[in-house]
PDB file of C-alpha atoms and ligand atoms in Angstrom:
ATOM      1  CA  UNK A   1      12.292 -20.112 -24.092  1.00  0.00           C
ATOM      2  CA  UNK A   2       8.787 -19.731 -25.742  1.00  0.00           C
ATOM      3  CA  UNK A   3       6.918 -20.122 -22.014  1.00  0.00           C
ATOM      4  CA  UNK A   4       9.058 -17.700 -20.774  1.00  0.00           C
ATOM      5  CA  UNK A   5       8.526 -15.426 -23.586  1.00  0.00           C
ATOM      6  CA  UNK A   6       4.956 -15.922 -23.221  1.00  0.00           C
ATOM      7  CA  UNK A   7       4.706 -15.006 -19.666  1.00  0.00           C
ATOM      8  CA  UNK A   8       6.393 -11.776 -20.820  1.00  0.00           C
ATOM      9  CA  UNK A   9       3.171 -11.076 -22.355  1.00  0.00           C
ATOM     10  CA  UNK A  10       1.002 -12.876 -19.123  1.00  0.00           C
ATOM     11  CA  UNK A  11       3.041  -9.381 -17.118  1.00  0.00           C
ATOM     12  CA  UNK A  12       2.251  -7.018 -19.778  1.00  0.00           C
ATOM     13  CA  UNK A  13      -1.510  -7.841 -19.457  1.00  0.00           C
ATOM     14  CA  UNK A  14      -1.346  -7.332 -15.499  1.00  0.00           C
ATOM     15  CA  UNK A  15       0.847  -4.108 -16.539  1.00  0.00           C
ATOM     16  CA  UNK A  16      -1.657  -2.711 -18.771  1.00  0.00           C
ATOM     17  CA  UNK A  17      -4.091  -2.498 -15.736  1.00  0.00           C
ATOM     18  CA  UNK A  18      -1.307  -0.804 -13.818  1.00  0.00           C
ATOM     19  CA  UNK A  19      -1.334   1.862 -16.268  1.00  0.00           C
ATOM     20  CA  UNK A  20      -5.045   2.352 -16.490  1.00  0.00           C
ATOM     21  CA  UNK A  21      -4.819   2.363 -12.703  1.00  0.00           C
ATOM     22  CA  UNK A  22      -1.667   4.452 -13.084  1.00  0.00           C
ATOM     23  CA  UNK A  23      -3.171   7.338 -15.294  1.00  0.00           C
ATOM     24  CA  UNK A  24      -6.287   7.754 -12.784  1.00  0.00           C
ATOM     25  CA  UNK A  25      -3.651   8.525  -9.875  1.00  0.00           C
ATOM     26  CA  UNK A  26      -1.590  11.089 -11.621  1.00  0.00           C
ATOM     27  CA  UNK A  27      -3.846  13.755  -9.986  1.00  0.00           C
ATOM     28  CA  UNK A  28      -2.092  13.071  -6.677  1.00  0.00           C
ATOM     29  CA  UNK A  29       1.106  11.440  -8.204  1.00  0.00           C
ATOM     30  CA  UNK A  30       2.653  14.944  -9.835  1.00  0.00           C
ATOM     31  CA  UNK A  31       6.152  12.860 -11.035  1.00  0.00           C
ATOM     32  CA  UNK A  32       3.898  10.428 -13.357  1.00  0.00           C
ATOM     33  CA  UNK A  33       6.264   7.682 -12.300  1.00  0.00           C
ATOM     34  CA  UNK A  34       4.316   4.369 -11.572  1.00  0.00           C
ATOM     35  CA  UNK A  35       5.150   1.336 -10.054  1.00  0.00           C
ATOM     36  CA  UNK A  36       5.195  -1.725 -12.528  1.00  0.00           C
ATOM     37  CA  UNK A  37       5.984  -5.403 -12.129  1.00  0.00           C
ATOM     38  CA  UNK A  38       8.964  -7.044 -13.368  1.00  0.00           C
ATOM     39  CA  UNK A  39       8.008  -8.114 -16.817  1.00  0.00           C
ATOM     40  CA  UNK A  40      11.456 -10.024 -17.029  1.00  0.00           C
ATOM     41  CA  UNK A  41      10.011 -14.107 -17.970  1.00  0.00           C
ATOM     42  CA  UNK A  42      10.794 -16.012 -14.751  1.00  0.00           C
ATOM     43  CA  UNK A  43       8.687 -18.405 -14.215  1.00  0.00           C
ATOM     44  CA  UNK A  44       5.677 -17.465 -11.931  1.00  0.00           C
ATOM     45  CA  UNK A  45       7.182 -13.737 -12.176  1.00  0.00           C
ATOM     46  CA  UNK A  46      10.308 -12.505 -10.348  1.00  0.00           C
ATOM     47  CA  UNK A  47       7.678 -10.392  -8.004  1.00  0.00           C
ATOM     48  CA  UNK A  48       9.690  -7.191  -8.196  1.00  0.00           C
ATOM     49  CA  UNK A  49       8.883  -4.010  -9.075  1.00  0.00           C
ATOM     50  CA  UNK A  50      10.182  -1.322 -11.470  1.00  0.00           C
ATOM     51  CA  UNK A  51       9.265   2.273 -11.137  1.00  0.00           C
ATOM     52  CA  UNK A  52       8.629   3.768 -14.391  1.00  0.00           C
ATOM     53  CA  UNK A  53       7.675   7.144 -15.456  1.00  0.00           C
ATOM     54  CA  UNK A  54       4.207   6.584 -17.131  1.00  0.00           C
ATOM     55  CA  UNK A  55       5.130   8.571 -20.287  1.00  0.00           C
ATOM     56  CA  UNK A  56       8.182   6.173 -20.737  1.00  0.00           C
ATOM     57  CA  UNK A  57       5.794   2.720 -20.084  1.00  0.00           C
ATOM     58  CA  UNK A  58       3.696   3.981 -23.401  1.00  0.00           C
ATOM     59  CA  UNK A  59       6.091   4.611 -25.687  1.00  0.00           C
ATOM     60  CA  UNK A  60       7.301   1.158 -24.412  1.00  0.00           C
ATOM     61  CA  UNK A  61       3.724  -0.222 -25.324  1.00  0.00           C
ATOM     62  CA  UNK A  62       4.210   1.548 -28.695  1.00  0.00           C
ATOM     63  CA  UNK A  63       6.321  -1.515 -29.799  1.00  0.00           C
ATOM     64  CA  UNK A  64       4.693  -5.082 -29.166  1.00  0.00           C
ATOM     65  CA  UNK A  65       7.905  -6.448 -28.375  1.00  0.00           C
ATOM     66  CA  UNK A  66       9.341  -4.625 -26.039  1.00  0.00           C
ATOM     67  CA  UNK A  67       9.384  -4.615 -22.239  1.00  0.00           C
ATOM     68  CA  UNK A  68      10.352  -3.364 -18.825  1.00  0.00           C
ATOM     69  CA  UNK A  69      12.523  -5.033 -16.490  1.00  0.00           C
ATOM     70  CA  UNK A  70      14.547  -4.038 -13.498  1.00  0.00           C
ATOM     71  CA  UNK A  71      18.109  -3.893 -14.229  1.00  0.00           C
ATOM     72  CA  UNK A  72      19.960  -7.100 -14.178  1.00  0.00           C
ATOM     73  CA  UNK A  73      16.890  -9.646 -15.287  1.00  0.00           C
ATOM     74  CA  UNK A  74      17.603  -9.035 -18.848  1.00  0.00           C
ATOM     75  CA  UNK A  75      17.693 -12.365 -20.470  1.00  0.00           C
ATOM     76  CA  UNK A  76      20.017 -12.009 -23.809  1.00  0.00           C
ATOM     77  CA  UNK A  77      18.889 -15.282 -25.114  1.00  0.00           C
ATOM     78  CA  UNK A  78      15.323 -13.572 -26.094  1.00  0.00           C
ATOM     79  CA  UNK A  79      15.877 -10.196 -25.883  1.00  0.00           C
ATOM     80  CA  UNK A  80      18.064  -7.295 -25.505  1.00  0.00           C
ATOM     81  CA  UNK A  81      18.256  -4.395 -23.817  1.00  0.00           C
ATOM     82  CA  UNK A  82      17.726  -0.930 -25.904  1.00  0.00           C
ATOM     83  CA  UNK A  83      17.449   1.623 -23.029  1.00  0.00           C
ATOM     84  CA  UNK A  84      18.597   2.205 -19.610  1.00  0.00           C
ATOM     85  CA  UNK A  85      17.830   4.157 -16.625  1.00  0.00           C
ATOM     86  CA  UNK A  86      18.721   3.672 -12.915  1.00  0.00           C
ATOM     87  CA  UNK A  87      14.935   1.693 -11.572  1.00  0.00           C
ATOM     88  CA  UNK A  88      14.543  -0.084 -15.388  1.00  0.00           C
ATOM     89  CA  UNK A  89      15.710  -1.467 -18.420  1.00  0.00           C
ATOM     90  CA  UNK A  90      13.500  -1.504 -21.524  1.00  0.00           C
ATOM     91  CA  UNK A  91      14.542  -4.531 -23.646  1.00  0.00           C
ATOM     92  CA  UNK A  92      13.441  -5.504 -27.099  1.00  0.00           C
ATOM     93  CA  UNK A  93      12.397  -9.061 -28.344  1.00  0.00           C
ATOM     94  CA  UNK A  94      15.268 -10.938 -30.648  1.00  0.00           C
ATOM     95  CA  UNK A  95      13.356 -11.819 -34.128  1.00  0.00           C
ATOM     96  CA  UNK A  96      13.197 -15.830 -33.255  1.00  0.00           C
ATOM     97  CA  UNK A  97      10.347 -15.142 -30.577  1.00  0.00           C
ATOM     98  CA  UNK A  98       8.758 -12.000 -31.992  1.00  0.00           C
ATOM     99  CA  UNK A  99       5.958 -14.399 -33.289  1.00  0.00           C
ATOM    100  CA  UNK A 100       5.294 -15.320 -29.398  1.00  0.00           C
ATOM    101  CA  UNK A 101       4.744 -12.021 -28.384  1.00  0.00           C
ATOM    102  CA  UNK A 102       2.782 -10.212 -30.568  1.00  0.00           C
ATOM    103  CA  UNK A 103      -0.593 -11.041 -29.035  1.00  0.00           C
ATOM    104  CA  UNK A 104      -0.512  -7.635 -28.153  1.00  0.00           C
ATOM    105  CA  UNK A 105      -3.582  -5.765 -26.540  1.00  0.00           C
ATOM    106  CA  UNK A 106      -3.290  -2.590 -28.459  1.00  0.00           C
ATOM    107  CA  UNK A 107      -2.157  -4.617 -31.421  1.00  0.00           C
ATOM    108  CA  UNK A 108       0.977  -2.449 -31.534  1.00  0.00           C
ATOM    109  CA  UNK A 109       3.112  -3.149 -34.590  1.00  0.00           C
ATOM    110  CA  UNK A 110       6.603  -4.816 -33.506  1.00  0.00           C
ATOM    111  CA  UNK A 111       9.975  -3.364 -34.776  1.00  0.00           C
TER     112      UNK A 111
HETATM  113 ZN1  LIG B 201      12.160  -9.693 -12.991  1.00  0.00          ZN
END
């Protein structure tokens, strides 16, 4: 449970780069929506994909416990999901494994 919360935050790191790489290609990306990877815990990463508009990825990043996953590798034992759209599911950390996950980059507050 706590390595699999912690490479929860290993994805958000790569995704953070996504979204620097992400804002620099709106120009000829008019929708905004950019392609992240599955921050869902599996072990090694799941390898998928979830397109998300890049408005909706930072007010994800406003919370440090809070994610994106593709729909269906939710994983209710550590979190649970608080939004829902067809590509993505945001979920938000349970309390027990806030503490691993708040390691933030942009030292975000948690809820
Ligand atoms: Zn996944």
């Amino acid at each position: 449970m706590a390595r699999q919360a912690r490479n929860e935050a290993l994805f958000r790191e790569v995704n953070e780069r996504i979204a620097e790489l992400g804002e620099q290609a709106q120009a000829w990306s008019p929708d905004g929506v950019v392609e992240f990877m599955c921050e869902c815990g599996e072990e090694g990463g799941c390898g998928a994909r979830v397109s998300v508009p890049l408005d909706t990825y930072e007010r994800v990043r406003q919370q440090d416990d809070r994610f994106v996953v593709r729909p269906g590798h939710e994983t209710p034992e550590i979190e649970r999901a608080v939004e829902w759209a067809d590509n993505y599911v945001v979920v938000d950390k349970i309390p027990e494994v806030e503490s691993l996950v708040e390691d933030d980059p942009r030292g975000a507050p948690s809820s």
